[in-house]
Amino acid sequence: MARFYVTTPIYYVNDVPHVGSAYTTVNADGLARWHRLLGDDTFFLTGTDEHGLKIQRAADENGLTPQEQADQTSERFKEAWKLLDISYDDFIRTTEPRHRVAVQQLLQEIYDNGDIELETYEGPYCVSCEGYYAESDLIDGVLCPIHLRPVETLSEENYFFKLSRYEQPLLDWYAAHPDFVQPDSKRNEAIGLIKGGLRDISITRTSLDWGVPVPWADGHVFYVWYDALINYATAVGYGSEPERFEQWWPHVHHLIGKDILRFHCVYWPAMLLSAGIEPLPHINVHGFLLVGGEKISKSGQKLTAITPAELVDEFGVDPLRYHLLRHTPLGADGEFSFEAITERYNADLANNLGNLLSRVATVVGSKCDGVGPAPSPASPLAAVAAEVYGAVAAAWDAISPSDALDATWRLIRETNAALEAAEPWKADPGPEVDAVLGDALEVLRIVSILASPALPTAPAEVWRRIGLPGRPAEQRLPHAAEWGGYPGRLPVEKGPPLFPRKK
RNA sequence: GGCGGCGUAGCUCAGUUGGUCAGAGCACACGGCUCAUAAUCGUGUUGUCGUCGGUUCGAGUCCGACCGCCGCUACCA
């Protein structure tokens, strides 16, 4: 059986969910749902990243323990994903014991291979921040950029990962695996980073204890990023269930935003190579959603601080998900706006899909006594449906949800045109009217399945209204997309508009 | 500064290895229809494919320069 393992980044719990994290997560969810339709054994992972100085500091400010701080914010992510109907199979938290075990084992592996060495780190340190700065970040070369107080030079013994040894191995892997990092523009960026030269990286800290302890050295904890990356391995059994890990790891796909490209496309693969874990994951890098050209942020003004919950209130879960998947192709940055989501909603959901259901249900009511007829095997729409299925499958395979939805809506448009040509509402009841209405019902059946990865709710309602038992998400492709699946002689219910027009 | 990315119709974007590549959807205009959520169907307008050169029989599609925008340069998708 085919397997598919998809991950989102684990979100850092110093922030609450915003539209950007929703964007990544909804895309991952769409992919997971698509693969479940294919009947693949699918594993969808998301979670939260909970170690590090920022968390410890936030906890101190709030009078909480770091764990309590992490518990609270982690819960916010779970709530957000519930609201968005995110069908994750596992929600990992880096403070869980299973993760500690995996981190210690993986990094011990690297240590044993000789790729981790103790070195002295020396640099400008701000006591108030309890952290080091790069010389270039200092104000006037001597002041902490946050506290505007003089920094002092401190040195600390840290363990370093010998990343510099992996320049060539990484370049070799990139050369041998053209689809390692997608899209190509991001792949080139990653290769550029590597060719620019890799420095060894500090992976432990002694100045704080909110982290995974280094097994071979008391007083050291792993630096948050190197513990975080390992979550993808932890969740499928690294360190605890070797056979499970072997099964899933070859099928892993990471979805990430461009801000963490360096970590995922350079550091993480190098760590895996060092630990002897192959193959390397597939990585798909997407851009940012911008509001008015600006990056979304929780601290921005009202527009950029828009939350997923507000959008769900305004548009509903399905329309928000549809817009996120359809509007901004994975890869480059995209613009997010109320105008755009409203346009999408009206044009695609209300006018095309929703209205198709309405008009078909009405005519079935008047010409067929409300009993849906079967489609005709020779319908011209059968060929369109077959073509569309091919395009949809290819698009999901290429991790292009927007193309998959675009193709699906082509079928809806063709069906509206076919109805227009046949004008069943003018004709007398009979085989010809039955055929064209049956075809339209068949399209609604197929579209319900093909749209279900994006829309978790509405397609099930379409399915029910055209009299089908079960749910679209329970169907199995490609068989379920073959023309002729609508059996006919089923009660068709009109019901209220599926997506009432906005404004 | 270094490295990298982007610039195609009003908007969001497609455009494999150079030769119906000047496109799709939305928006807009006109016409049709009235089953349908003022929905739908048909037709159509807009672009010197950032600029200037070059390679070529032929270039959004390759090369160079330039202009504009942006990203990364060690911890926010």
mmCIF file of N, CA and C in Angstrom, chain A residues 65-123:
data_model
loop_
_atom_site.group_PDB
_atom_site.id
_atom_site.type_symbol
_atom_site.label_atom_id
_atom_site.label_comp_id
_atom_site.label_asym_id
_atom_site.label_seq_id
_atom_site.Cartn_x
_atom_site.Cartn_y
_atom_site.Cartn_z
ATOM 1 N N THR A 65 5.271 28.552 34.941
ATOM 2 C CA THR A 65 6.422 27.725 34.606
ATOM 3 C C THR A 65 6.464 27.632 33.083
ATOM 4 N N PRO A 66 7.625 27.352 32.532
ATOM 5 C CA PRO A 66 7.700 27.213 31.069
ATOM 6 C C PRO A 66 6.706 26.177 30.549
ATOM 7 N N GLN A 67 6.530 25.123 31.302
ATOM 8 C CA GLN A 67 5.598 24.086 30.857
ATOM 9 C C GLN A 67 4.157 24.609 30.821
ATOM 10 N N GLU A 68 3.801 25.370 31.843
ATOM 11 C CA GLU A 68 2.452 25.942 31.854
ATOM 12 C C GLU A 68 2.264 26.910 30.690
ATOM 13 N N GLN A 69 3.305 27.692 30.441
ATOM 14 C CA GLN A 69 3.266 28.630 29.319
ATOM 15 C C GLN A 69 3.055 27.873 28.005
ATOM 16 N N ALA A 70 3.820 26.812 27.841
ATOM 17 C CA ALA A 70 3.726 26.012 26.611
ATOM 18 C C ALA A 70 2.361 25.342 26.508
ATOM 19 N N ASP A 71 1.870 24.837 27.648
ATOM 20 C CA ASP A 71 0.562 24.172 27.649
ATOM 21 C C ASP A 71 -0.520 25.111 27.136
ATOM 22 N N GLN A 72 -0.481 26.334 27.619
ATOM 23 C CA GLN A 72 -1.520 27.294 27.247
ATOM 24 C C GLN A 72 -1.522 27.616 25.761
ATOM 25 N N THR A 73 -0.320 27.927 25.251
ATOM 26 C CA THR A 73 -0.282 28.339 23.850
ATOM 27 C C THR A 73 -0.474 27.161 22.913
ATOM 28 N N SER A 74 0.039 26.030 23.296
ATOM 29 C CA SER A 74 -0.145 24.842 22.468
ATOM 30 C C SER A 74 -1.629 24.575 22.273
ATOM 31 N N GLU A 75 -2.369 24.807 23.338
ATOM 32 C CA GLU A 75 -3.817 24.596 23.279
ATOM 33 C C GLU A 75 -4.478 25.546 22.266
ATOM 34 N N ARG A 76 -3.924 26.740 22.165
ATOM 35 C CA ARG A 76 -4.474 27.698 21.196
ATOM 36 C C ARG A 76 -4.351 27.170 19.767
ATOM 37 N N PHE A 77 -3.248 26.487 19.517
ATOM 38 C CA PHE A 77 -3.076 25.924 18.176
ATOM 39 C C PHE A 77 -4.061 24.784 17.940
ATOM 40 N N LYS A 78 -4.243 23.973 18.929
ATOM 41 C CA LYS A 78 -5.212 22.884 18.774
ATOM 42 C C LYS A 78 -6.610 23.427 18.518
ATOM 43 N N GLU A 79 -6.952 24.492 19.225
ATOM 44 C CA GLU A 79 -8.272 25.096 19.021
ATOM 45 C C GLU A 79 -8.407 25.645 17.599
ATOM 46 N N ALA A 80 -7.358 26.317 17.146
ATOM 47 C CA ALA A 80 -7.405 26.901 15.805
ATOM 48 C C ALA A 80 -7.560 25.811 14.756
ATOM 49 N N TRP A 81 -6.829 24.732 14.944
ATOM 50 C CA TRP A 81 -6.886 23.659 13.932
ATOM 51 C C TRP A 81 -8.214 22.918 13.983
ATOM 52 N N LYS A 82 -8.804 22.897 15.125
ATOM 53 C CA LYS A 82 -10.136 22.300 15.221
ATOM 54 C C LYS A 82 -11.140 23.163 14.467
ATOM 55 N N LEU A 83 -10.998 24.453 14.665
ATOM 56 C CA LEU A 83 -11.875 25.403 13.992
ATOM 57 C C LEU A 83 -11.764 25.271 12.472
ATOM 58 N N LEU A 84 -10.563 25.019 11.992
ATOM 59 C CA LEU A 84 -10.337 24.938 10.546
ATOM 60 C C LEU A 84 -10.492 23.516 10.016
ATOM 61 N N ASP A 85 -10.963 22.625 10.858
ATOM 62 C CA ASP A 85 -11.189 21.246 10.422
ATOM 63 C C ASP A 85 -9.913 20.572 9.940
ATOM 64 N N ILE A 86 -8.855 20.781 10.673
ATOM 65 C CA ILE A 86 -7.573 20.192 10.297
ATOM 66 C C ILE A 86 -7.528 18.750 10.789
ATOM 67 N N SER A 87 -7.314 17.831 9.862
ATOM 68 C CA SER A 87 -7.448 16.409 10.185
ATOM 69 C C SER A 87 -6.098 15.776 10.523
ATOM 70 N N TYR A 88 -5.360 16.410 11.406
ATOM 71 C CA TYR A 88 -4.044 15.838 11.728
ATOM 72 C C TYR A 88 -4.192 14.496 12.436
ATOM 73 N N ASP A 89 -3.223 13.644 12.197
ATOM 74 C CA ASP A 89 -3.227 12.326 12.848
ATOM 75 C C ASP A 89 -2.469 12.359 14.155
ATOM 76 N N ASP A 90 -1.559 13.326 14.248
ATOM 77 C CA ASP A 90 -0.754 13.396 15.463
ATOM 78 C C ASP A 90 -0.390 14.857 15.688
ATOM 79 N N PHE A 91 -0.403 15.255 16.932
ATOM 80 C CA PHE A 91 -0.020 16.622 17.297
ATOM 81 C C PHE A 91 1.140 16.469 18.262
ATOM 82 N N ILE A 92 2.328 16.789 17.774
ATOM 83 C CA ILE A 92 3.502 16.547 18.616
ATOM 84 C C ILE A 92 3.889 17.806 19.370
ATOM 85 N N ARG A 93 4.322 17.602 20.574
ATOM 86 C CA ARG A 93 4.833 18.713 21.373
ATOM 87 C C ARG A 93 6.255 18.348 21.776
ATOM 88 N N THR A 94 7.162 19.300 21.582
ATOM 89 C CA THR A 94 8.566 18.953 21.804
ATOM 90 C C THR A 94 8.910 18.740 23.267
ATOM 91 N N THR A 95 7.956 19.025 24.134
ATOM 92 C CA THR A 95 8.223 18.763 25.551
ATOM 93 C C THR A 95 7.775 17.371 25.982
ATOM 94 N N GLU A 96 7.290 16.582 25.030
ATOM 95 C CA GLU A 96 6.856 15.230 25.387
ATOM 96 C C GLU A 96 8.051 14.304 25.570
ATOM 97 N N PRO A 97 7.894 13.328 26.453
ATOM 98 C CA PRO A 97 8.980 12.369 26.696
ATOM 99 C C PRO A 97 9.434 11.662 25.425
ATOM 100 N N ARG A 98 8.501 11.302 24.548
ATOM 101 C CA ARG A 98 8.900 10.575 23.339
ATOM 102 C C ARG A 98 9.867 11.401 22.509
ATOM 103 N N HIS A 99 9.684 12.723 22.572
ATOM 104 C CA HIS A 99 10.554 13.585 21.774
ATOM 105 C C HIS A 99 11.940 13.696 22.413
ATOM 106 N N ARG A 100 11.961 13.782 23.706
ATOM 107 C CA ARG A 100 13.238 13.834 24.405
ATOM 108 C C ARG A 100 14.081 12.594 24.051
ATOM 109 N N VAL A 101 13.435 11.470 24.050
ATOM 110 C CA VAL A 101 14.135 10.227 23.724
ATOM 111 C C VAL A 101 14.710 10.277 22.314
ATOM 112 N N ALA A 102 13.885 10.732 21.379
ATOM 113 C CA ALA A 102 14.312 10.757 19.983
ATOM 114 C C ALA A 102 15.451 11.748 19.768
ATOM 115 N N VAL A 103 15.322 12.920 20.356
ATOM 116 C CA VAL A 103 16.349 13.948 20.199
ATOM 117 C C VAL A 103 17.681 13.428 20.740
ATOM 118 N N GLN A 104 17.615 12.854 21.931
ATOM 119 C CA GLN A 104 18.857 12.387 22.544
ATOM 120 C C GLN A 104 19.486 11.280 21.707
ATOM 121 N N GLN A 105 18.637 10.415 21.168
ATOM 122 C CA GLN A 105 19.211 9.319 20.385
ATOM 123 C C GLN A 105 19.813 9.824 19.077
ATOM 124 N N LEU A 106 19.085 10.697 18.397
ATOM 125 C CA LEU A 106 19.572 11.154 17.102
ATOM 126 C C LEU A 106 20.849 11.964 17.246
ATOM 127 N N LEU A 107 20.873 12.831 18.233
ATOM 128 C CA LEU A 107 22.071 13.653 18.392
ATOM 129 C C LEU A 107 23.237 12.845 18.973
ATOM 130 N N GLN A 108 22.911 11.844 19.758
ATOM 131 C CA GLN A 108 23.963 10.945 20.245
ATOM 132 C C GLN A 108 24.608 10.219 19.059
ATOM 133 N N GLU A 109 23.754 9.848 18.127
ATOM 134 C CA GLU A 109 24.225 9.176 16.911
ATOM 135 C C GLU A 109 25.246 10.057 16.186
ATOM 136 N N ILE A 110 24.882 11.332 16.054
ATOM 137 C CA ILE A 110 25.756 12.277 15.364
ATOM 138 C C ILE A 110 27.053 12.478 16.165
ATOM 139 N N TYR A 111 26.889 12.544 17.461
ATOM 140 C CA TYR A 111 28.058 12.704 18.347
ATOM 141 C C TYR A 111 28.998 11.515 18.204
ATOM 142 N N ASP A 112 28.402 10.342 18.206
ATOM 143 C CA ASP A 112 29.219 9.127 18.079
ATOM 144 C C ASP A 112 29.918 9.061 16.731
ATOM 145 N N ASN A 113 29.306 9.659 15.741
ATOM 146 C CA ASN A 113 29.938 9.684 14.412
ATOM 147 C C ASN A 113 31.017 10.750 14.305
ATOM 148 N N GLY A 114 31.177 11.504 15.363
ATOM 149 C CA GLY A 114 32.257 12.484 15.386
ATOM 150 C C GLY A 114 31.919 13.814 14.754
ATOM 151 N N ASP A 115 30.645 14.061 14.511
ATOM 152 C CA ASP A 115 30.282 15.325 13.880
ATOM 153 C C ASP A 115 29.838 16.391 14.875
ATOM 154 N N ILE A 116 29.968 16.097 16.160
ATOM 155 C CA ILE A 116 29.679 17.124 17.154
ATOM 156 C C ILE A 116 30.916 17.292 18.025
ATOM 157 N N GLU A 117 31.374 18.530 18.135
ATOM 158 C CA GLU A 117 32.592 18.788 18.887
ATOM 159 C C GLU A 117 32.396 19.963 19.847
ATOM 160 N N LEU A 118 33.119 19.913 20.937
ATOM 161 C CA LEU A 118 33.045 20.980 21.926
ATOM 162 C C LEU A 118 33.959 22.130 21.510
ATOM 163 N N GLU A 119 33.379 23.308 21.461
ATOM 164 C CA GLU A 119 34.185 24.469 21.112
ATOM 165 C C GLU A 119 33.769 25.623 22.009
ATOM 166 N N THR A 120 34.587 26.629 22.042
ATOM 167 C CA THR A 120 34.252 27.787 22.846
ATOM 168 C C THR A 120 33.606 28.836 21.971
ATOM 169 N N TYR A 121 32.457 29.275 22.430
ATOM 170 C CA TYR A 121 31.772 30.333 21.701
ATOM 171 C C TYR A 121 32.004 31.617 22.449
ATOM 172 N N GLU A 122 32.415 32.626 21.744
ATOM 173 C CA GLU A 122 32.628 33.910 22.386
ATOM 174 C C GLU A 122 31.932 34.991 21.585
ATOM 175 N N GLY A 123 31.235 35.889 22.293
ATOM 176 C CA GLY A 123 30.561 36.941 21.553
ATOM 177 C C GLY A 123 29.940 37.961 22.475
#
